[in-house]
Amino acid sequence: MERLVVLVAVLPLGSALVIQLFSRRLGGRAGGVSVAFAAVTFILAAAVLWQALAGRPPAITGLGGSWGLLLFDPLGSLMAVVIAGISLIVHVYSVRYMAEEPGYARFFVLLDLMTAALLVMVAAGDLITLLIAWHLIGVLLYFLLGQDTRSPSAYRYGLWTLLTYRIGDLPLVLAAGLLYHAYGTWSLPEIFAAMASRPDGHAVLGLALPEVVGALVAVAAFARSAQFLLHTWLPYTMDGPTPVSALMHAGIVNAGGFLINRFAPVFVHTDGVLPWVFVVGLLSAVMGSMLMLTQNDIKKALGYSTMGQMGFMIMECGIGAFSLAIYHLIAHGLFKGTLFLGAGSVIHGARRDDGVPKDYLYTFVVERRPARQRQPWLLMAAITLAVPVTILMVAHWLVSEDYFQKQGAIVLLFFGWVTGAQLIFATYRMRSQNPWRLVGLGVFSFAVVVLGYTLISHAFDVFLYPDPAIRLQIYDAADIPLLRFDVLVGVVTAVIVLGWLLTYYGERHDAPRGGQRRRVGATAYALVSREFYVAGIYDRLARGLLAISRRLNVWLRWA
Amino acid sequence: MSIFSCLLAGLFLPLFPSSLVFNAVLRRLPHPWLPMVLLLVWPQIGLMLVLALEASPPDWVVPWALLTSALYALRALTLQDVRLWIGFLATSLWALLWLVVSGGGWAIAAPLHALGLSLPLVLLCLLGAGLTRRFGAARAGLPGGLAQSLPRYAGVLVVVVLAVIATPLFPAFFTMLGLVLHAAPAVPLTALALAGIWLLWSWAGARLLAGLVVGPAGGDGVADLSRLAAWGYVGVLAALVGAGIYGAMALT
């Protein structure tokens, strides 16, 4: 089994080497060779996952020194399959997509190296190996995004990515330094075991070591997963080839969720880190979704959509639902990868024919005829509030009876309820000829999503964290004082309900917008359309630093 | 260690403003081989001086060395001339050797660290000389677009610059990693400064590469690097990677 883990990481490296050495002889077959290696890597990764599912205990293997260790555990084996699978799809897609592009062989070499770095990252069993893989991913992504060496703009935006990734590398290096100094080993399992035996044994600047390390790891994850203020690189890196965008959005950007899961044994000993992780994730989810809605460029909209999704993923980590974040990143990777790979052909096809069959369902949903009489609003309000709660309660009760004791679960339920209520509310506002049918369809979809999500995420929970005590500890680490939690839930509920009422009132009375409201609206729109000026501020800062650099060189006469 | 010895050593393990001397000398050397010898020998002289004194450098040297390193890393951001860039990066890298010699158990391996930092600079110097021979100057943007016109040359150049800016698995990466790891628990501010300097190197390297490699093809009819020479570079770079890994294994 250990050999298989090593092979999974080494095969893409072998592919890169073969293509680089024989690129002239291989010519257009370089893509085929790379696909063959990627396919074998995927099969082996699937075999490793199968072993993990069969209950084989975690194992570690290495080069013989104190680092260079590869870890076989449920998290690593699951992530390896995801990465190998997405990489295989991207490889297959690229064979023809990149055929006309210059640097065909170079592209596959870089793609293979990136796959290898990602696989080593998820299997890293020690801090140095993790740092090396983490660092190399940023460098390789820079060159993949700049595949078209004639395009200075691709390199310019690639540079943003590189610098943000480097900003994210550095907290991880600091965290590694602190852990090594405290425990005298690079091995992750040994560090986690030592920390579990004495969580309060070490302190840094008067703070408990797990708190500091947890915060540093979280910052590293934020940079990698494009969280708010470290997000500007993501929507602008669309000059790279489409397969690179797909790989980036499906398999690279979600490394933040993986990292937090990898350091779960550290986070269980933290007290105040996860609530902040939640806040950052929430902010990113809201900002990303808002920015997505104002884009008129489909690829940029997809970029901001990824930011929003990554916000949700980080938010899930922040409430202690670590394994749910892994499920989320896998689901997001699959659908976002599909969107990127399919966006071009969809747009191309839609120019000729929208492809939507004009059948009964289409007429019912799209070309709606309003009913003569609306349903009583009190009845609809009751349905809006009660039905989602019932579905959510039943779904979670199926998983665990004590589920409702955890704050994180309450937050998840709350978001689920808001989403469900919003769905039914929107359905009611659609004024269909047959409102019960429309509401029924909405409720059915909601029930399928909730049940599927709950049951699958529970399965992930049991697989990734088989020890129920650890699962409970993670949720406990995310808890905040009960009174503060209750007040927060109350305030957020009030804000949301108030928003609904305002929308309802505004639509019902069709109130004309006064001067003040219009000005506020225009300002808000300008702020969002300029992406909150974040990229602009960074640009100014960078230009300022470059100006200082130039001035210093002139003063010191280039010596 | 006396202030005089420190200042003398600071000429070779550059401390601003004595670092100006090294950069002025490097810029004025006419023959391409002389800068390469200088890059190899200069920090070793400094280390010999420091190690011969058998005394730890005074406390003020470390922040001064960090400031020197940060200053040259910042100034390297806007350089276009390859020779100047090499000089500034060398200054920024070698200044950190003061931290190595201050690090107790590390000091004995300091000459090897210096060699690991200098060798990629020597390779870059060689590549810069090749560009000057081909185009009359080795400057970003003149002619630019090397990836299109001289793909082999561009490939080697990219990897060598990555080696200079402490990318894994080159020796400079492990030196930086060691410095940050040792500094993080004891003096977090030093670790943060090191992290910032490392970031500036990445930025400077990416800007230099973008100026040299990216863009439409320029310099028609200019010969690319021969296969043999390319293999030579690959061999040296592979040896550097091997040395980096071996050194890190031995140190940890």
PDB file of N, CA and C in Angstrom, chain A residues 50-89:
ATOM      1  N   TRP A  50      -9.763   2.872  -2.182  1.00  0.00           N
ATOM      2  CA  TRP A  50     -10.493   1.630  -1.912  1.00  0.00           C
ATOM      3  C   TRP A  50      -9.959   0.963  -0.642  1.00  0.00           C
ATOM      4  N   GLN A  51      -8.626   0.965  -0.517  1.00  0.00           N
ATOM      5  CA  GLN A  51      -7.998   0.397   0.675  1.00  0.00           C
ATOM      6  C   GLN A  51      -8.425   1.166   1.934  1.00  0.00           C
ATOM      7  N   ALA A  52      -8.471   2.488   1.790  1.00  0.00           N
ATOM      8  CA  ALA A  52      -8.868   3.314   2.941  1.00  0.00           C
ATOM      9  C   ALA A  52     -10.314   3.040   3.320  1.00  0.00           C
ATOM     10  N   LEU A  53     -11.172   2.897   2.301  1.00  0.00           N
ATOM     11  CA  LEU A  53     -12.587   2.611   2.557  1.00  0.00           C
ATOM     12  C   LEU A  53     -12.750   1.238   3.204  1.00  0.00           C
ATOM     13  N   ALA A  54     -11.832   0.327   2.837  1.00  0.00           N
ATOM     14  CA  ALA A  54     -11.908  -1.028   3.395  1.00  0.00           C
ATOM     15  C   ALA A  54     -11.448  -1.066   4.851  1.00  0.00           C
ATOM     16  N   GLY A  55     -10.985   0.077   5.340  1.00  0.00           N
ATOM     17  CA  GLY A  55     -10.642   0.157   6.760  1.00  0.00           C
ATOM     18  C   GLY A  55      -9.179  -0.057   7.066  1.00  0.00           C
ATOM     19  N   ARG A  56      -8.330  -0.009   6.044  1.00  0.00           N
ATOM     20  CA  ARG A  56      -6.890  -0.166   6.298  1.00  0.00           C
ATOM     21  C   ARG A  56      -6.389   1.006   7.154  1.00  0.00           C
ATOM     22  N   PRO A  57      -5.632   0.746   8.201  1.00  0.00           N
ATOM     23  CA  PRO A  57      -5.214   1.834   9.102  1.00  0.00           C
ATOM     24  C   PRO A  57      -4.215   2.773   8.424  1.00  0.00           C
ATOM     25  N   PRO A  58      -4.149   4.036   8.878  1.00  0.00           N
ATOM     26  CA  PRO A  58      -3.210   4.992   8.287  1.00  0.00           C
ATOM     27  C   PRO A  58      -1.764   4.501   8.389  1.00  0.00           C
ATOM     28  N   ALA A  59      -0.987   4.849   7.366  1.00  0.00           N
ATOM     29  CA  ALA A  59       0.424   4.438   7.359  1.00  0.00           C
ATOM     30  C   ALA A  59       1.262   5.576   6.795  1.00  0.00           C
ATOM     31  N   ILE A  60       2.552   5.520   7.086  1.00  0.00           N
ATOM     32  CA  ILE A  60       3.439   6.582   6.608  1.00  0.00           C
ATOM     33  C   ILE A  60       4.678   5.942   5.994  1.00  0.00           C
ATOM     34  N   THR A  61       5.142   6.533   4.905  1.00  0.00           N
ATOM     35  CA  THR A  61       6.327   6.010   4.230  1.00  0.00           C
ATOM     36  C   THR A  61       7.205   7.174   3.793  1.00  0.00           C
ATOM     37  N   GLY A  62       8.498   6.928   3.602  1.00  0.00           N
ATOM     38  CA  GLY A  62       9.355   8.063   3.262  1.00  0.00           C
ATOM     39  C   GLY A  62      10.656   7.685   2.616  1.00  0.00           C
ATOM     40  N   LEU A  63      11.495   8.722   2.416  1.00  0.00           N
ATOM     41  CA  LEU A  63      12.771   8.525   1.735  1.00  0.00           C
ATOM     42  C   LEU A  63      13.838   7.972   2.681  1.00  0.00           C
ATOM     43  N   GLY A  64      13.539   7.946   3.938  1.00  0.00           N
ATOM     44  CA  GLY A  64      14.516   7.435   4.897  1.00  0.00           C
ATOM     45  C   GLY A  64      15.021   8.496   5.843  1.00  0.00           C
ATOM     46  N   GLY A  65      14.769   9.763   5.548  1.00  0.00           N
ATOM     47  CA  GLY A  65      15.206  10.843   6.436  1.00  0.00           C
ATOM     48  C   GLY A  65      14.067  11.286   7.336  1.00  0.00           C
ATOM     49  N   SER A  66      14.256  12.459   7.939  1.00  0.00           N
ATOM     50  CA  SER A  66      13.214  12.948   8.842  1.00  0.00           C
ATOM     51  C   SER A  66      12.117  13.681   8.093  1.00  0.00           C
ATOM     52  N   TRP A  67      12.313  13.901   6.794  1.00  0.00           N
ATOM     53  CA  TRP A  67      11.230  14.473   5.984  1.00  0.00           C
ATOM     54  C   TRP A  67      11.177  13.737   4.654  1.00  0.00           C
ATOM     55  N   GLY A  68      10.259  14.171   3.790  1.00  0.00           N
ATOM     56  CA  GLY A  68      10.037  13.410   2.548  1.00  0.00           C
ATOM     57  C   GLY A  68       9.081  12.262   2.833  1.00  0.00           C
ATOM     58  N   LEU A  69       8.201  12.467   3.826  1.00  0.00           N
ATOM     59  CA  LEU A  69       7.268  11.408   4.215  1.00  0.00           C
ATOM     60  C   LEU A  69       5.932  11.561   3.470  1.00  0.00           C
ATOM     61  N   LEU A  70       5.378  10.425   3.074  1.00  0.00           N
ATOM     62  CA  LEU A  70       4.045  10.432   2.459  1.00  0.00           C
ATOM     63  C   LEU A  70       3.096   9.658   3.370  1.00  0.00           C
ATOM     64  N   LEU A  71       1.930  10.255   3.552  1.00  0.00           N
ATOM     65  CA  LEU A  71       0.986   9.724   4.530  1.00  0.00           C
ATOM     66  C   LEU A  71      -0.185   9.070   3.793  1.00  0.00           C
ATOM     67  N   PHE A  72      -0.515   7.874   4.238  1.00  0.00           N
ATOM     68  CA  PHE A  72      -1.722   7.232   3.707  1.00  0.00           C
ATOM     69  C   PHE A  72      -2.784   7.308   4.799  1.00  0.00           C
ATOM     70  N   ASP A  73      -3.794   8.152   4.582  1.00  0.00           N
ATOM     71  CA  ASP A  73      -4.902   8.251   5.533  1.00  0.00           C
ATOM     72  C   ASP A  73      -6.181   8.588   4.751  1.00  0.00           C
ATOM     73  N   PRO A  74      -7.350   8.548   5.391  1.00  0.00           N
ATOM     74  CA  PRO A  74      -8.591   8.777   4.627  1.00  0.00           C
ATOM     75  C   PRO A  74      -8.607  10.116   3.891  1.00  0.00           C
ATOM     76  N   LEU A  75      -8.163  11.196   4.567  1.00  0.00           N
ATOM     77  CA  LEU A  75      -8.206  12.520   3.932  1.00  0.00           C
ATOM     78  C   LEU A  75      -7.307  12.553   2.698  1.00  0.00           C
ATOM     79  N   GLY A  76      -6.071  12.093   2.854  1.00  0.00           N
ATOM     80  CA  GLY A  76      -5.114  12.123   1.748  1.00  0.00           C
ATOM     81  C   GLY A  76      -5.579  11.257   0.594  1.00  0.00           C
ATOM     82  N   SER A  77      -6.101  10.070   0.902  1.00  0.00           N
ATOM     83  CA  SER A  77      -6.492   9.161  -0.186  1.00  0.00           C
ATOM     84  C   SER A  77      -7.717   9.697  -0.928  1.00  0.00           C
ATOM     85  N   LEU A  78      -8.641  10.313  -0.194  1.00  0.00           N
ATOM     86  CA  LEU A  78      -9.824  10.888  -0.849  1.00  0.00           C
ATOM     87  C   LEU A  78      -9.416  12.059  -1.758  1.00  0.00           C
ATOM     88  N   MET A  79      -8.578  12.935  -1.215  1.00  0.00           N
ATOM     89  CA  MET A  79      -8.158  14.100  -1.988  1.00  0.00           C
ATOM     90  C   MET A  79      -7.318  13.678  -3.199  1.00  0.00           C
ATOM     91  N   ALA A  80      -6.531  12.610  -3.035  1.00  0.00           N
ATOM     92  CA  ALA A  80      -5.708  12.143  -4.154  1.00  0.00           C
ATOM     93  C   ALA A  80      -6.589  11.703  -5.316  1.00  0.00           C
ATOM     94  N   VAL A  81      -7.689  11.015  -5.007  1.00  0.00           N
ATOM     95  CA  VAL A  81      -8.595  10.581  -6.078  1.00  0.00           C
ATOM     96  C   VAL A  81      -9.231  11.790  -6.762  1.00  0.00           C
ATOM     97  N   VAL A  82      -9.628  12.769  -5.945  1.00  0.00           N
ATOM     98  CA  VAL A  82     -10.258  13.965  -6.518  1.00  0.00           C
ATOM     99  C   VAL A  82      -9.279  14.665  -7.461  1.00  0.00           C
ATOM    100  N   ILE A  83      -8.058  14.860  -6.991  1.00  0.00           N
ATOM    101  CA  ILE A  83      -7.063  15.580  -7.808  1.00  0.00           C
ATOM    102  C   ILE A  83      -6.704  14.769  -9.053  1.00  0.00           C
ATOM    103  N   ALA A  84      -6.466  13.480  -8.863  1.00  0.00           N
ATOM    104  CA  ALA A  84      -6.111  12.648 -10.019  1.00  0.00           C
ATOM    105  C   ALA A  84      -7.265  12.617 -11.020  1.00  0.00           C
ATOM    106  N   GLY A  85      -8.499  12.579 -10.532  1.00  0.00           N
ATOM    107  CA  GLY A  85      -9.663  12.549 -11.432  1.00  0.00           C
ATOM    108  C   GLY A  85      -9.809  13.841 -12.208  1.00  0.00           C
ATOM    109  N   ILE A  86      -9.747  14.955 -11.494  1.00  0.00           N
ATOM    110  CA  ILE A  86      -9.893  16.252 -12.176  1.00  0.00           C
ATOM    111  C   ILE A  86      -8.724  16.463 -13.144  1.00  0.00           C
ATOM    112  N   SER A  87      -7.534  16.072 -12.707  1.00  0.00           N
ATOM    113  CA  SER A  87      -6.360  16.214 -13.576  1.00  0.00           C
ATOM    114  C   SER A  87      -6.533  15.373 -14.848  1.00  0.00           C
ATOM    115  N   LEU A  88      -7.070  14.169 -14.685  1.00  0.00           N
ATOM    116  CA  LEU A  88      -7.268  13.305 -15.868  1.00  0.00           C
ATOM    117  C   LEU A  88      -8.245  13.964 -16.855  1.00  0.00           C
ATOM    118  N   ILE A  89      -9.345  14.498 -16.322  1.00  0.00           N
ATOM    119  CA  ILE A  89     -10.335  15.157 -17.201  1.00  0.00           C
ATOM    120  C   ILE A  89      -9.687  16.336 -17.928  1.00  0.00           C
TER     121      ILE A  89
END
